[in-house]
Amino acid sequence: MTGAHDVLNIVFVLVVLFTLVQGPPHPARRRPTPALDPPPGALCDVQVEPPDVLDA
């Protein structure tokens, strides 16, 4: 089964190579998008209480 071992080694090297080539450029291309920021006033305060305090 030396052929299977060779294929495994080739696939492993290709995966590592592609990860190293494609991975680092992504953070450099990423720009903050204002569409994903919540509008002012969209956030609200949430009060958490035990059920007995809330008469639940």
Tab-separated table of N, CA and C in Angstrom:
chain	number	residue	atom	x	y	z
A	1	MET	N	0.820	-1.190	0.000
A	1	MET	CA	0.000	0.000	0.000
A	1	MET	C	0.863	1.253	0.000
A	2	THR	N	1.962	1.220	-0.687
A	2	THR	CA	2.815	2.404	-0.742
A	2	THR	C	2.144	3.507	-1.555
A	3	GLY	N	1.299	3.143	-2.500
A	3	GLY	CA	0.595	4.148	-3.294
A	3	GLY	C	-0.349	4.976	-2.438
A	4	ALA	N	-1.035	4.321	-1.504
A	4	ALA	CA	-1.956	5.029	-0.613
A	4	ALA	C	-1.188	5.967	0.311
A	5	HIS	N	-0.029	5.545	0.761
A	5	HIS	CA	0.800	6.375	1.632
A	5	HIS	C	1.301	7.605	0.872
A	6	ASP	N	1.661	7.416	-0.387
A	6	ASP	CA	2.120	8.540	-1.211
A	6	ASP	C	0.992	9.543	-1.452
A	7	VAL	N	-0.201	9.047	-1.719
A	7	VAL	CA	-1.356	9.930	-1.935
A	7	VAL	C	-1.654	10.718	-0.664
A	8	LEU	N	-1.584	10.065	0.480
A	8	LEU	CA	-1.826	10.741	1.753
A	8	LEU	C	-0.803	11.853	1.967
A	9	ASN	N	0.454	11.588	1.685
A	9	ASN	CA	1.487	12.605	1.844
A	9	ASN	C	1.269	13.778	0.897
A	10	ILE	N	0.894	13.506	-0.323
A	10	ILE	CA	0.666	14.570	-1.307
A	10	ILE	C	-0.516	15.437	-0.888
A	11	VAL	N	-1.606	14.811	-0.464
A	11	VAL	CA	-2.790	15.559	-0.041
A	11	VAL	C	-2.468	16.402	1.184
A	12	PHE	N	-1.717	15.852	2.117
A	12	PHE	CA	-1.342	16.600	3.323
A	12	PHE	C	-0.523	17.838	2.958
A	13	VAL	N	0.451	17.679	2.097
A	13	VAL	CA	1.293	18.805	1.689
A	13	VAL	C	0.455	19.852	0.955
A	14	LEU	N	-0.457	19.431	0.098
A	14	LEU	CA	-1.295	20.376	-0.631
A	14	LEU	C	-2.213	21.166	0.310
A	15	VAL	N	-2.784	20.497	1.290
A	15	VAL	CA	-3.664	21.185	2.241
A	15	VAL	C	-2.879	22.215	3.038
A	16	VAL	N	-1.706	21.849	3.509
A	16	VAL	CA	-0.880	22.797	4.260
A	16	VAL	C	-0.467	23.963	3.366
A	17	LEU	N	-0.058	23.673	2.149
A	17	LEU	CA	0.372	24.716	1.216
A	17	LEU	C	-0.769	25.683	0.903
A	18	PHE	N	-1.940	25.153	0.567
A	18	PHE	CA	-3.077	26.015	0.241
A	18	PHE	C	-3.517	26.843	1.448
A	19	THR	N	-3.436	26.281	2.638
A	19	THR	CA	-3.802	27.019	3.843
A	19	THR	C	-2.835	28.171	4.076
A	20	LEU	N	-1.562	27.928	3.895
A	20	LEU	CA	-0.573	28.980	4.095
A	20	LEU	C	-0.675	30.070	3.032
A	21	VAL	N	-1.032	29.698	1.815
A	21	VAL	CA	-1.121	30.679	0.732
A	21	VAL	C	-2.401	31.497	0.839
A	22	GLN	N	-3.525	30.875	1.147
A	22	GLN	CA	-4.809	31.559	1.131
A	22	GLN	C	-5.171	32.200	2.466
A	23	GLY	N	-4.644	31.707	3.566
A	23	GLY	CA	-5.045	32.191	4.876
A	23	GLY	C	-4.634	33.604	5.208
A	24	PRO	N	-3.372	33.956	5.130
A	24	PRO	CA	-2.944	35.288	5.579
A	24	PRO	C	-3.536	36.478	4.824
A	25	PRO	N	-3.804	36.425	3.535
A	25	PRO	CA	-4.337	37.619	2.877
A	25	PRO	C	-5.740	38.029	3.334
A	26	HIS	N	-6.524	37.134	3.922
A	26	HIS	CA	-7.902	37.459	4.270
A	26	HIS	C	-8.031	38.599	5.275
A	27	PRO	N	-7.288	38.629	6.396
A	27	PRO	CA	-7.450	39.757	7.322
A	27	PRO	C	-7.041	41.095	6.697
A	28	ALA	N	-6.091	41.100	5.769
A	28	ALA	CA	-5.658	42.346	5.151
A	28	ALA	C	-6.747	42.901	4.235
A	29	ARG	N	-7.549	42.033	3.640
A	29	ARG	CA	-8.605	42.484	2.740
A	29	ARG	C	-9.883	42.839	3.473
A	30	ARG	N	-9.977	42.453	4.723
A	30	ARG	CA	-11.210	42.686	5.470
A	30	ARG	C	-11.296	44.156	5.875
A	31	ARG	N	-12.415	44.766	5.563
A	31	ARG	CA	-12.684	46.144	5.938
A	31	ARG	C	-13.936	46.163	6.806
A	32	PRO	N	-13.978	47.035	7.789
A	32	PRO	CA	-15.217	47.122	8.570
A	32	PRO	C	-16.360	47.626	7.699
A	33	THR	N	-17.493	47.012	7.851
A	33	THR	CA	-18.648	47.395	7.045
A	33	THR	C	-19.665	48.100	7.941
A	34	PRO	N	-20.046	49.309	7.591
A	34	PRO	CA	-21.028	50.021	8.421
A	34	PRO	C	-22.401	49.354	8.406
A	35	ALA	N	-22.684	48.543	7.405
A	35	ALA	CA	-23.995	47.890	7.334
A	35	ALA	C	-24.178	46.886	8.465
A	36	LEU	N	-23.084	46.369	9.019
A	36	LEU	CA	-23.189	45.375	10.083
A	36	LEU	C	-23.228	46.000	11.470
A	37	ASP	N	-22.934	47.301	11.573
A	37	ASP	CA	-22.994	47.974	12.863
A	37	ASP	C	-24.445	48.302	13.196
A	38	PRO	N	-24.851	48.082	14.436
A	38	PRO	CA	-26.235	48.420	14.792
A	38	PRO	C	-26.425	49.933	14.785
A	39	PRO	N	-27.605	50.401	14.402
A	39	PRO	CA	-27.852	51.846	14.415
A	39	PRO	C	-27.865	52.365	15.849
A	40	PRO	N	-27.604	53.653	16.041
A	40	PRO	CA	-27.631	54.200	17.404
A	40	PRO	C	-29.017	54.016	18.024
A	41	GLY	N	-29.035	53.631	19.263
A	41	GLY	CA	-30.294	53.427	19.957
A	41	GLY	C	-30.886	52.051	19.754
A	42	ALA	N	-30.267	51.202	18.952
A	42	ALA	CA	-30.814	49.870	18.711
A	42	ALA	C	-30.536	48.928	19.872
A	43	LEU	N	-29.510	49.226	20.630
A	43	LEU	CA	-29.190	48.372	21.771
A	43	LEU	C	-30.046	48.777	22.953
A	44	CYS	N	-30.503	47.805	23.719
A	44	CYS	CA	-31.338	48.100	24.867
A	44	CYS	C	-30.780	47.383	26.092
A	45	ASP	N	-31.122	47.891	27.242
A	45	ASP	CA	-30.711	47.255	28.492
A	45	ASP	C	-31.699	46.144	28.830
A	46	VAL	N	-31.159	45.047	29.297
A	46	VAL	CA	-31.989	43.921	29.694
A	46	VAL	C	-31.741	43.668	31.168
A	47	GLN	N	-32.810	43.614	31.914
A	47	GLN	CA	-32.699	43.362	33.335
A	47	GLN	C	-33.033	41.905	33.599
A	48	VAL	N	-32.133	41.215	34.265
A	48	VAL	CA	-32.331	39.797	34.558
A	48	VAL	C	-32.619	39.663	36.042
A	49	GLU	N	-33.708	38.991	36.331
A	49	GLU	CA	-34.141	38.788	37.715
A	49	GLU	C	-34.531	37.336	37.908
A	50	PRO	N	-34.429	36.829	39.101
A	50	PRO	CA	-34.940	35.485	39.358
A	50	PRO	C	-36.465	35.452	39.203
A	51	PRO	N	-37.035	34.309	38.865
A	51	PRO	CA	-38.484	34.234	38.635
A	51	PRO	C	-39.335	34.677	39.815
A	52	ASP	N	-38.902	34.438	41.043
A	52	ASP	CA	-39.741	34.822	42.174
A	52	ASP	C	-39.805	36.337	42.351
A	53	VAL	N	-38.781	37.060	41.927
A	53	VAL	CA	-38.811	38.523	41.994
A	53	VAL	C	-39.742	39.071	40.921
A	54	LEU	N	-39.831	38.397	39.796
A	54	LEU	CA	-40.668	38.857	38.697
A	54	LEU	C	-42.124	38.404	38.832
A	55	ASP	N	-42.459	37.710	39.903
A	55	ASP	CA	-43.791	37.135	40.105
A	55	ASP	C	-44.184	36.235	38.933
A	56	ALA	N	-43.236	35.446	38.493
A	56	ALA	CA	-43.506	34.558	37.362
A	56	ALA	C	-43.970	33.209	37.850
